[in-house]
mmCIF file of C-alpha atoms in Angstrom:
data_model
loop_
_atom_site.group_PDB
_atom_site.id
_atom_site.type_symbol
_atom_site.label_atom_id
_atom_site.label_comp_id
_atom_site.label_asym_id
_atom_site.label_seq_id
_atom_site.Cartn_x
_atom_site.Cartn_y
_atom_site.Cartn_z
ATOM 1 C CA MET A 14 141.215 125.522 78.784
ATOM 2 C CA THR A 15 143.139 124.809 75.988
ATOM 3 C CA TYR A 16 141.737 124.992 72.652
ATOM 4 C CA ILE A 17 143.706 124.392 69.822
ATOM 5 C CA GLY A 18 143.619 126.368 65.992
ATOM 6 C CA GLN A 19 142.310 130.039 68.194
ATOM 7 C CA GLN A 20 144.418 132.420 67.610
ATOM 8 C CA PRO A 21 146.005 134.553 70.613
ATOM 9 C CA SER A 22 146.056 137.583 71.319
ATOM 10 C CA THR A 23 149.187 137.803 72.389
ATOM 11 C CA THR A 24 152.773 135.768 71.966
ATOM 12 C CA PHE A 25 154.623 133.416 74.021
ATOM 13 C CA ASP A 26 158.576 132.403 73.784
ATOM 14 C CA SER A 27 157.398 128.439 73.358
ATOM 15 C CA GLY A 28 160.964 127.460 74.124
ATOM 16 C CA ILE A 29 160.625 125.441 70.882
ATOM 17 C CA GLN A 30 164.137 126.811 68.096
ATOM 18 C CA ASP A 31 165.265 125.222 64.799
ATOM 19 C CA ARG A 32 169.577 126.310 64.620
ATOM 20 C CA PHE A 33 171.102 126.984 61.328
ATOM 21 C CA THR A 34 174.989 126.657 60.532
ATOM 22 C CA GLY A 35 177.359 126.508 57.536
ATOM 23 C CA LEU A 36 174.699 127.664 55.522
ATOM 24 C CA THR A 37 175.493 128.588 51.886
ATOM 25 C CA THR A 38 172.653 130.081 50.630
ATOM 26 C CA ASN A 39 169.927 132.562 52.424
ATOM 27 C CA THR A 40 166.998 129.792 52.318
ATOM 28 C CA VAL A 41 166.327 127.432 54.722
ATOM 29 C CA THR A 42 163.606 124.241 55.908
ATOM 30 C CA LEU A 43 161.463 125.097 59.161
ATOM 31 C CA THR A 44 160.961 121.492 60.816
ATOM 32 C CA HIS A 45 157.710 122.762 62.186
ATOM 33 C CA TYR A 46 154.286 124.918 60.619
ATOM 34 C CA ILE A 47 153.298 128.077 60.453
ATOM 35 C CA SER A 48 150.878 130.764 59.775
ATOM 36 C CA ALA A 49 152.980 133.817 59.284
ATOM 37 C CA GLU A 50 156.233 135.267 59.688
ATOM 38 C CA THR A 51 155.016 136.373 63.498
ATOM 39 C CA ASP A 52 155.241 132.985 64.317
ATOM 40 C CA ILE A 53 158.898 133.154 64.460
ATOM 41 C CA LEU A 54 161.882 134.966 65.771
ATOM 42 C CA VAL A 55 164.706 134.958 63.564
ATOM 43 C CA VAL A 56 168.662 135.576 64.828
ATOM 44 C CA TRP A 57 171.125 135.841 62.241
ATOM 45 C CA ASN A 58 174.853 136.250 64.678
ATOM 46 C CA ASN A 59 172.791 136.893 67.664
ATOM 47 C CA ILE A 60 170.547 139.848 65.616
ATOM 48 C CA VAL A 61 167.618 139.815 66.338
ATOM 49 C CA GLN A 62 165.938 140.270 62.486
ATOM 50 C CA ASP A 63 161.895 142.648 62.173
ATOM 51 C CA SER A 64 160.206 140.513 60.696
ATOM 52 C CA SER A 65 160.072 142.909 57.471
ATOM 53 C CA THR A 66 163.253 141.351 55.954
ATOM 54 C CA TYR A 67 162.048 137.861 56.278
ATOM 55 C CA SER A 68 159.575 135.840 54.802
ATOM 56 C CA VAL A 69 157.782 132.283 55.041
ATOM 57 C CA GLY A 70 156.261 129.727 52.498
ATOM 58 C CA GLY A 71 155.726 126.444 50.622
ATOM 59 C CA THR A 72 154.102 123.994 51.691
ATOM 60 C CA GLY A 73 152.633 125.134 55.868
ATOM 61 C CA ASN A 74 155.005 128.108 55.164
ATOM 62 C CA LYS A 75 158.183 125.989 56.148
ATOM 63 C CA THR A 76 160.760 127.355 53.850
ATOM 64 C CA LEU A 77 162.002 130.298 54.897
ATOM 65 C CA THR A 78 163.578 133.306 52.947
ATOM 66 C CA LEU A 79 166.028 135.538 54.879
ATOM 67 C CA GLY A 80 167.574 139.509 53.302
ATOM 68 C CA GLY A 81 170.889 139.099 52.484
ATOM 69 C CA THR A 82 173.987 136.229 51.905
ATOM 70 C CA LEU A 83 174.494 133.848 54.774
ATOM 71 C CA VAL A 84 178.077 132.543 54.326
ATOM 72 C CA SER A 85 179.048 128.828 55.908
ATOM 73 C CA ALA A 86 180.154 130.792 59.775
ATOM 74 C CA ASP A 87 177.111 132.552 59.995
ATOM 75 C CA ILE A 88 174.795 131.237 62.830
ATOM 76 C CA VAL A 89 170.869 131.678 62.095
ATOM 77 C CA THR A 90 168.082 130.330 65.197
ATOM 78 C CA VAL A 91 164.456 130.717 64.684
ATOM 79 C CA TYR A 92 162.378 130.610 67.912
ATOM 80 C CA TYR A 93 159.385 129.111 67.432
ATOM 81 C CA THR A 94 156.582 131.308 69.211
ATOM 82 C CA ASN A 95 152.925 129.923 70.815
ATOM 83 C CA LYS A 96 150.920 131.996 69.269
ATOM 84 C CA VAL A 97 148.876 127.644 68.538
ATOM 85 C CA MET A 98 147.999 126.496 72.195
ATOM 86 C CA GLN A 99 147.059 129.104 74.616
ATOM 87 C CA SER A 100 144.646 129.257 77.255
ATOM 88 C CA VAL A 101 140.835 130.369 75.778
ATOM 89 C CA ASN A 102 137.517 130.279 75.738
ATOM 90 C CA PRO A 103 135.926 130.328 72.654
ATOM 91 C CA THR A 104 132.229 131.892 71.455
ATOM 92 C CA ALA A 105 129.785 129.385 71.042
ATOM 93 C CA ASN A 106 129.675 127.840 67.765
ATOM 94 C CA SER A 107 133.162 129.486 66.744
ATOM 95 C CA VAL A 108 134.798 125.607 66.425
ATOM 96 C CA GLY A 109 134.048 123.837 63.057
ATOM 97 C CA ILE A 110 135.392 120.828 61.555
ATOM 98 C CA THR A 111 137.212 122.638 59.277
ATOM 99 C CA GLU A 112 139.249 124.100 61.613
ATOM 100 C CA LEU A 113 140.642 120.800 62.537
ATOM 101 C CA ASN A 114 143.166 118.466 60.124
ATOM 102 C CA LEU A 115 141.458 115.593 58.626
ATOM 103 C CA SER A 116 143.343 114.609 55.746
ATOM 104 C CA ASP A 117 145.231 111.976 57.981
ATOM 105 C CA GLY A 118 141.843 109.975 58.605
ATOM 106 C CA SER A 119 139.535 107.903 56.546
ATOM 107 C CA ASN A 120 135.401 107.385 56.682
ATOM 108 C CA GLY A 121 134.762 105.394 59.506
ATOM 109 C CA GLN A 122 137.690 105.852 62.048
ATOM 110 C CA ALA A 123 138.058 108.111 64.707
ATOM 111 C CA ILE A 124 140.166 109.580 66.991
ATOM 112 C CA THR A 125 141.498 107.556 69.784
ATOM 113 C CA THR A 126 144.879 107.861 72.492
ATOM 114 C CA ASN A 127 148.003 105.867 73.170
ATOM 115 C CA GLY A 128 147.154 106.979 76.903
ATOM 116 C CA SER A 129 150.462 108.934 76.584
ATOM 117 C CA GLY A 130 148.444 111.720 75.743
ATOM 118 C CA THR A 131 149.027 111.002 72.364
ATOM 119 C CA LEU A 132 146.037 111.769 69.305
ATOM 120 C CA ALA A 133 145.710 109.643 66.154
ATOM 121 C CA PHE A 134 142.997 108.672 63.369
ATOM 122 C CA SER A 135 142.662 104.844 63.918
ATOM 123 C CA SER A 136 139.501 102.428 62.910
ATOM 124 C CA VAL A 137 136.944 101.692 65.517
ATOM 125 C CA GLY A 138 137.684 97.705 66.758
ATOM 126 C CA ALA A 139 135.291 94.752 66.461
ATOM 127 C CA ASP A 140 134.140 94.924 70.060
ATOM 128 C CA ALA A 141 133.098 98.360 70.201
ATOM 129 C CA ASP A 142 131.068 97.840 66.501
ATOM 130 C CA ASN A 143 129.683 95.318 68.155
ATOM 131 C CA TYR A 144 128.518 96.444 71.334
ATOM 132 C CA PHE A 145 128.206 100.078 70.876
ATOM 133 C CA ALA A 146 127.527 100.921 67.587
ATOM 134 C CA THR A 147 124.936 103.310 66.962
ATOM 135 C CA SER A 148 122.962 100.573 65.744
ATOM 136 C CA GLY A 149 122.424 99.205 68.961
ATOM 137 C CA LEU A 150 122.579 95.080 69.870
ATOM 138 C CA SER A 151 119.731 93.989 67.923
ATOM 139 C CA SER A 152 121.683 93.550 63.989
ATOM 140 C CA LYS A 153 125.255 92.797 66.236
ATOM 141 C CA ASP A 154 127.119 88.825 67.150
ATOM 142 C CA LEU A 155 127.358 89.016 70.654
ATOM 143 C CA GLY A 156 129.980 86.188 69.832
ATOM 144 C CA THR A 157 130.296 84.233 73.345
ATOM 145 C CA GLY A 158 127.303 86.101 75.703
ATOM 146 C CA LEU A 159 126.470 88.372 76.799
ATOM 147 C CA HIS A 160 127.980 88.719 80.825
ATOM 148 C CA ILE A 161 125.216 91.012 82.533
ATOM 149 C CA LYS A 162 126.755 91.134 86.632
ATOM 150 C CA THR A 163 127.352 93.467 89.746
ATOM 151 C CA ALA A 164 129.536 90.219 90.864
ATOM 152 C CA ASP A 165 131.197 86.828 89.279
ATOM 153 C CA SER A 166 131.614 83.827 91.536
ATOM 154 C CA GLY A 167 133.945 82.768 88.864
ATOM 155 C CA ALA A 168 131.892 79.801 87.693
ATOM 156 C CA SER A 169 131.166 78.456 84.503
ATOM 157 C CA VAL A 170 128.068 78.251 82.217
ATOM 158 C CA ALA A 171 126.977 74.829 81.936
ATOM 159 C CA GLY A 172 126.124 73.963 78.048
ATOM 160 C CA ASP A 173 124.688 76.088 75.232
ATOM 161 C CA MET A 174 123.026 78.708 77.756
ATOM 162 C CA ASP A 175 126.060 81.268 77.830
ATOM 163 C CA GLU A 176 124.598 83.969 75.534
ATOM 164 C CA LEU A 177 122.968 85.682 78.355
ATOM 165 C CA VAL A 178 124.069 85.368 81.305
ATOM 166 C CA LEU A 179 122.791 87.385 84.595
ATOM 167 C CA GLU A 180 124.609 86.646 87.700
ATOM 168 C CA ASN A 181 124.718 88.212 91.128
ATOM 169 C CA SER A 182 125.910 87.814 94.500
ATOM 170 C CA SER A 183 122.404 87.115 96.186
ATOM 171 C CA ASN A 184 118.677 86.836 94.514
ATOM 172 C CA THR A 185 119.400 87.375 90.776
ATOM 173 C CA GLY A 186 116.362 88.011 88.134
ATOM 174 C CA LEU A 187 114.963 89.195 85.106
ATOM 175 C CA SER A 188 112.111 91.812 84.775
ATOM 176 C CA ILE A 189 109.829 92.016 81.822
ATOM 177 C CA LEU A 190 107.258 95.393 82.163
ATOM 178 C CA SER A 191 104.648 95.453 79.307
ATOM 179 C CA ALA A 192 101.927 98.051 79.507
ATOM 180 C CA THR A 193 98.196 96.975 81.298
ATOM 181 C CA ASN A 194 96.817 95.444 78.791
ATOM 182 C CA GLY A 195 99.498 94.013 76.742
ATOM 183 C CA LEU A 196 101.520 90.241 76.793
ATOM 184 C CA GLY A 197 104.995 89.505 78.302
ATOM 185 C CA ARG A 198 106.254 87.101 76.569
ATOM 186 C CA ILE A 199 108.970 84.847 75.879
ATOM 187 C CA ALA A 200 109.249 82.715 72.785
ATOM 188 C CA PHE A 201 111.059 79.626 71.704
ATOM 189 C CA GLY A 202 111.794 78.708 67.807
ATOM 190 C CA ASP A 203 114.271 77.431 65.498
ATOM 191 C CA SER A 204 115.906 77.735 61.828
ATOM 192 C CA GLY A 205 112.345 76.785 60.128
ATOM 193 C CA ASP A 206 109.274 78.057 62.019
ATOM 194 C CA ASN A 207 109.907 81.415 64.164
ATOM 195 C CA ALA A 208 108.289 80.937 67.605
ATOM 196 C CA ILE A 209 106.663 77.738 68.074
ATOM 197 C CA GLY A 210 106.274 77.675 71.839
ATOM 198 C CA GLY A 211 106.834 80.452 74.607
ATOM 199 C CA ILE A 212 105.750 81.318 77.922
ATOM 200 C CA ASP A 213 102.989 84.641 78.179
ATOM 201 C CA TYR A 214 101.336 86.229 80.588
ATOM 202 C CA ASN A 215 98.808 88.476 79.543
ATOM 203 C CA HIS A 216 97.697 91.385 81.510
ATOM 204 C CA SER A 217 94.299 92.182 80.780
ATOM 205 C CA ASP A 218 93.377 89.274 82.605
ATOM 206 C CA ASN A 219 96.364 88.312 84.579
ATOM 207 C CA SER A 220 96.996 84.887 83.749
ATOM 208 C CA LEU A 221 100.187 82.948 81.973
ATOM 209 C CA LYS A 222 99.886 80.195 79.598
ATOM 210 C CA LEU A 223 102.332 77.206 78.313
ATOM 211 C CA SER A 224 102.335 76.916 74.213
ATOM 212 C CA THR A 225 103.748 74.516 72.081
ATOM 213 C CA ASN A 226 103.859 74.010 68.457
ATOM 214 C CA GLY A 227 102.074 77.460 68.014
ATOM 215 C CA SER A 228 99.164 76.831 70.224
ATOM 216 C CA GLU A 229 98.445 76.981 74.216
ATOM 217 C CA ARG A 230 98.867 74.120 75.273
ATOM 218 C CA MET A 231 98.458 75.513 79.481
ATOM 219 C CA ARG A 232 96.780 78.501 81.532
ATOM 220 C CA LEU A 233 97.349 79.489 85.309
ATOM 221 C CA THR A 234 94.606 81.736 85.858
ATOM 222 C CA THR A 235 94.277 84.694 88.072
ATOM 223 C CA GLY A 236 92.392 82.758 90.404
ATOM 224 C CA GLY A 237 94.419 80.002 90.760
ATOM 225 C CA ASN A 238 93.129 77.726 88.065
ATOM 226 C CA LEU A 239 95.438 75.752 86.139
ATOM 227 C CA GLY A 240 93.939 74.361 82.896
ATOM 228 C CA ILE A 241 96.148 71.713 80.133
ATOM 229 C CA ALA A 242 95.593 71.218 77.222
ATOM 230 C CA ASN A 243 93.472 74.029 76.400
ATOM 231 C CA ASN A 244 92.508 77.709 78.730
ATOM 232 C CA ALA A 245 91.379 77.580 81.953
ATOM 233 C CA PRO A 246 88.086 77.444 82.709
ATOM 234 C CA ASN A 247 86.875 74.710 79.655
ATOM 235 C CA ALA A 248 90.379 72.991 79.745
ATOM 236 C CA ALA A 249 90.805 68.693 78.489
ATOM 237 C CA LEU A 250 92.116 69.117 82.362
ATOM 238 C CA GLU A 251 91.527 71.879 85.473
ATOM 239 C CA VAL A 252 92.766 72.520 88.739
ATOM 240 C CA SER A 253 90.862 74.517 91.160
ATOM 241 C CA PRO A 254 92.765 75.741 94.189
ATOM 242 C CA THR A 255 89.372 77.259 95.442
ATOM 243 C CA THR A 256 87.555 74.236 94.689
ATOM 244 C CA SER A 257 89.794 71.862 95.502
ATOM 245 C CA GLU A 258 88.546 70.097 92.480
ATOM 246 C CA VAL A 259 90.320 68.231 89.392
ATOM 247 C CA VAL A 260 88.065 67.778 86.340
ATOM 248 C CA ILE A 261 89.132 66.057 82.806
ATOM 249 C CA ARG A 262 86.785 66.851 79.833
ATOM 250 C CA ALA A 263 86.667 65.080 76.774
ATOM 251 C CA THR A 264 87.366 68.221 74.523
ATOM 252 C CA GLY A 265 87.547 70.731 76.903
ATOM 253 C CA ASN A 266 85.028 73.050 75.649
ATOM 254 C CA SER A 267 81.959 72.875 78.517
ATOM 255 C CA GLN A 268 80.326 71.218 80.991
ATOM 256 C CA SER A 269 78.510 68.870 78.785
ATOM 257 C CA ASN A 270 82.280 67.356 78.282
ATOM 258 C CA GLU A 271 83.245 66.323 81.500
ATOM 259 C CA LEU A 272 84.705 63.003 81.799
ATOM 260 C CA ILE A 273 85.301 62.717 85.384
ATOM 261 C CA ARG A 274 85.596 65.204 88.182
ATOM 262 C CA TRP A 275 87.287 65.130 91.181
ATOM 263 C CA ASN A 276 86.383 66.929 94.499
ATOM 264 C CA ASN A 277 87.547 66.572 97.665
ATOM 265 C CA THR A 278 85.226 68.753 100.645
ATOM 266 C CA ASN A 279 85.593 67.115 103.406
ATOM 267 C CA THR A 280 82.257 67.046 104.593
ATOM 268 C CA THR A 281 80.561 64.923 107.145
ATOM 269 C CA SER A 282 77.701 63.108 104.718
ATOM 270 C CA SER A 283 78.396 61.233 101.987
ATOM 271 C CA ASN A 284 79.752 63.087 98.688
ATOM 272 C CA TYR A 285 80.798 62.051 95.015
ATOM 273 C CA THR A 286 84.649 62.267 95.331
ATOM 274 C CA ILE A 287 84.718 60.842 92.409
ATOM 275 C CA SER A 288 82.158 60.644 89.636
ATOM 276 C CA PHE A 289 82.245 59.741 86.343
ATOM 277 C CA PHE A 290 79.931 61.415 83.080
ATOM 278 C CA LYS A 291 78.913 60.641 79.622
ATOM 279 C CA ARG A 292 78.635 63.456 77.425
ATOM 280 C CA ASN A 293 75.482 64.481 77.944
ATOM 281 C CA ASN A 294 76.680 65.439 81.507
ATOM 282 C CA THR A 295 74.603 62.249 82.985
ATOM 283 C CA THR A 296 76.479 60.940 86.011
ATOM 284 C CA THR A 297 77.582 56.823 84.894
ATOM 285 C CA GLY A 298 79.187 56.203 88.010
ATOM 286 C CA SER A 299 80.834 57.698 91.042
ATOM 287 C CA ILE A 300 83.675 56.930 94.305
ATOM 288 C CA ALA A 301 81.914 58.150 96.996
ATOM 289 C CA HIS A 302 82.918 58.146 100.535
ATOM 290 C CA THR A 303 81.888 59.223 104.089
ATOM 291 C CA ASN A 304 83.814 59.248 107.303
ATOM 292 C CA ASN A 305 83.780 55.922 107.767
ATOM 293 C CA SER A 306 83.564 53.953 104.445
ATOM 294 C CA THR A 307 84.185 54.068 100.519
ATOM 295 C CA SER A 308 81.716 52.984 98.014
ATOM 296 C CA PHE A 309 82.387 52.074 94.026
ATOM 297 C CA ASN A 310 78.678 53.092 92.387
ATOM 298 C CA THR A 311 77.601 51.951 88.259
ATOM 299 C CA SER A 312 74.670 54.589 87.791
ATOM 300 C CA SER A 313 71.576 52.625 88.118
ATOM 301 C CA ASP A 314 68.132 54.324 87.591
ATOM 302 C CA TYR A 315 65.291 52.491 86.725
ATOM 303 C CA ARG A 316 64.743 55.580 84.348
ATOM 304 C CA LEU A 317 68.012 54.988 83.132
ATOM 305 C CA LYS A 318 66.954 51.854 81.466
ATOM 306 C CA GLU A 319 64.066 49.173 79.899
ATOM 307 C CA ASN A 320 63.713 46.105 78.171
ATOM 308 C CA GLU A 321 64.245 44.502 81.562
ATOM 309 C CA VAL A 322 63.127 41.497 81.957
ATOM 310 C CA THR A 323 64.139 38.910 84.805
ATOM 311 C CA LEU A 324 67.084 36.814 85.166
ATOM 312 C CA SER A 325 66.867 32.757 84.561
ATOM 313 C CA ASN A 326 68.052 29.658 84.852
ATOM 314 C CA GLY A 327 71.310 31.084 87.299
ATOM 315 C CA ILE A 328 72.137 28.478 88.407
ATOM 316 C CA THR A 329 72.697 26.699 85.258
ATOM 317 C CA ARG A 330 74.588 30.143 83.958
ATOM 318 C CA LEU A 331 76.607 29.954 87.797
ATOM 319 C CA LYS A 332 77.397 26.354 87.218
ATOM 320 C CA THR A 333 79.522 27.238 84.495
ATOM 321 C CA LEU A 334 81.566 29.693 85.785
ATOM 322 C CA LYS A 335 84.919 27.870 87.377
ATOM 323 C CA PRO A 336 87.018 29.802 89.850
ATOM 324 C CA TYR A 337 90.434 28.813 90.599
ATOM 325 C CA ARG A 338 93.156 29.306 93.282
ATOM 326 C CA PHE A 339 96.649 30.585 91.617
ATOM 327 C CA ASN A 340 99.071 33.202 91.767
ATOM 328 C CA PHE A 341 100.262 37.019 89.092
ATOM 329 C CA LYS A 342 103.432 35.224 87.859
ATOM 330 C CA THR A 343 104.753 38.583 89.704
ATOM 331 C CA ASP A 344 103.627 37.890 92.945
ATOM 332 C CA ALA A 345 104.402 34.525 92.903
ATOM 333 C CA ASP A 346 104.632 33.873 97.093
ATOM 334 C CA LYS A 347 100.429 35.078 96.876
ATOM 335 C CA THR A 348 97.498 32.964 95.897
ATOM 336 C CA VAL A 349 93.987 34.213 95.718
ATOM 337 C CA ASP A 350 90.749 33.365 94.412
ATOM 338 C CA GLY A 351 89.473 34.542 90.812
ATOM 339 C CA PHE A 352 88.858 33.564 87.462
ATOM 340 C CA PHE A 353 89.736 34.081 83.540
ATOM 341 C CA ALA A 354 88.501 36.258 81.973
ATOM 342 C CA HIS A 355 87.978 35.035 78.787
ATOM 343 C CA GLU A 356 85.510 31.679 81.073
ATOM 344 C CA VAL A 357 83.597 33.888 82.578
ATOM 345 C CA SER A 358 82.889 36.402 79.198
ATOM 346 C CA SER A 359 80.667 33.634 77.533
ATOM 347 C CA VAL A 360 78.541 33.932 80.802
ATOM 348 C CA VAL A 361 78.483 37.331 81.966
ATOM 349 C CA PRO A 362 80.310 39.389 78.796
ATOM 350 C CA GLU A 363 79.822 42.919 80.560
ATOM 351 C CA ALA A 364 81.668 41.854 83.503
ATOM 352 C CA ILE A 365 84.953 41.699 81.097
ATOM 353 C CA THR A 366 87.265 44.193 79.702
ATOM 354 C CA GLY A 367 89.747 43.613 76.590
ATOM 355 C CA ASP A 368 90.283 40.455 74.128
ATOM 356 C CA LYS A 369 91.652 37.241 74.520
ATOM 357 C CA ASP A 370 94.903 36.944 73.654
ATOM 358 C CA ALA A 371 94.932 40.217 72.475
ATOM 359 C CA VAL A 372 99.048 41.681 72.643
ATOM 360 C CA ASP A 373 100.392 45.427 71.008
ATOM 361 C CA SER A 374 102.504 46.678 68.488
ATOM 362 C CA GLU A 375 105.315 45.576 70.301
ATOM 363 C CA GLY A 376 103.853 41.722 70.899
ATOM 364 C CA ASN A 377 103.270 43.097 74.909
ATOM 365 C CA VAL A 378 100.332 41.289 76.743
ATOM 366 C CA GLU A 379 97.240 43.586 76.426
ATOM 367 C CA PRO A 380 95.345 41.779 79.434
ATOM 368 C CA GLN A 381 91.726 41.417 79.635
ATOM 369 C CA ALA A 382 90.495 42.925 83.126
ATOM 370 C CA ILE A 383 87.365 42.005 84.724
ATOM 371 C CA ASP A 384 84.825 43.911 86.955
ATOM 372 C CA GLN A 385 83.838 41.134 89.807
ATOM 373 C CA SER A 386 80.870 43.285 90.832
ATOM 374 C CA LYS A 387 79.281 42.567 87.769
ATOM 375 C CA LEU A 388 78.583 38.493 88.955
ATOM 376 C CA VAL A 389 76.046 39.496 92.111
ATOM 377 C CA PRO A 390 72.888 40.068 89.849
ATOM 378 C CA LEU A 391 73.653 35.798 88.425
ATOM 379 C CA LEU A 392 75.026 35.387 91.934
ATOM 380 C CA THR A 393 72.011 36.419 93.430
ATOM 381 C CA LYS A 394 69.424 34.975 90.757
ATOM 382 C CA ALA A 395 71.478 32.150 91.087
ATOM 383 C CA LEU A 396 70.735 32.045 95.581
ATOM 384 C CA GLN A 397 67.656 32.853 94.394
ATOM 385 C CA GLU A 398 66.545 29.840 92.530
ATOM 386 C CA ALA A 399 68.839 27.787 95.263
ATOM 387 C CA ILE A 400 66.776 29.363 97.966
ATOM 388 C CA THR A 401 63.473 28.568 96.856
ATOM 389 C CA LYS A 402 64.524 25.104 96.184
ATOM 390 C CA ILE A 403 65.615 24.674 99.147
ATOM 391 C CA GLU A 404 61.993 25.909 100.650
ATOM 392 C CA SER A 405 60.442 23.215 98.676
ATOM 393 C CA LEU A 406 62.442 20.053 99.539
ATOM 394 C CA GLU A 407 61.404 22.163 103.018
ATOM 395 C CA ALA A 408 58.147 21.543 102.553
ATOM 396 C CA ARG A 409 58.029 18.718 101.220
ATOM 397 C CA VAL A 410 59.858 17.413 104.229
ATOM 398 C CA LYS A 411 57.850 18.572 106.648
ATOM 399 C CA THR A 412 54.983 17.235 104.072
ATOM 400 C CA LEU A 413 56.291 13.556 104.962
ATOM 401 C CA GLU A 414 56.997 14.549 108.854
ATOM 402 C CA ASP A 415 53.168 15.707 109.188
ATOM 403 C CA ALA A 416 52.029 12.661 107.474
#
């Protein structure tokens, strides 16, 4: 190898020389640094001088003093022998920093090349400092971003999403590898809050969760259950692919807080497709179906009721109801039968939901609603009373006819 600074075992003619003419003194200044008199060959008027007849000194031994008096007609030629550059195999640990001249460099500079073989000290560029500093990328400003690619389509990245770009000519992916009992996380934060949102994969139970404002809002379990607004399977909303169920809970803590359970088992017998609960897990109603029909059910078990009395004045109350023919403003071409909710509320209040003339904060109508099935008991009682009167009249007519 070519090595700088090692003392050679033999000397070689370097081909470099200084030529001096018109001298009036026996002292000349060499153009190159040397180590000692033996590093040069001095020829005075074509006569090789013995190294003992001259001396070198001064800075870098560049001052040559000849033994004798020169006149202007003399010619002195100095040949430099190659004791600086040679091919050697230096021994281990034989190279020291003191063998390099660092006086031209400053703290933090590096040796660079101009591409033509010239080495020099220079300051490290900003790009090298930002991307390849020993402190790593964590404390560095990436500027316009980092583009990791095995192919480049030349497409521009839309919006403010160019801080990190992964690109490939086919499928492209990002892998986050964590411990078997650890978390793989993508966190979202802003200048005021750290990691207020995130996507976490928990390798302990193989679940995936989404968080907002520092709290978990959704979790997908290893079995495929999807819980919303809390961790599944005790979520406010739970979707189970194994039982084809959707459950909506009041607080998401337990089965006793279920409000609605939807199940689709597709059995041939009666099946409660949608069930409604109150907070003690008692069923209050359901929508049930068989292969051929659908039922809308309200809880009516005698064990849930008390203080019952027989309904009376069915006909009298029924006569106060005012059925109409009308159309809704949003469906002007369709005429239907029905009631005005506020006129029914004084007769069958349980059939009406909402208040008369209610509006929201923006003045929009908050409509009253009617469950017309709640009129059935009154209609039944009125019909029974009418039947009783009819039967009484029929009996009186028959008595008259038989007289």
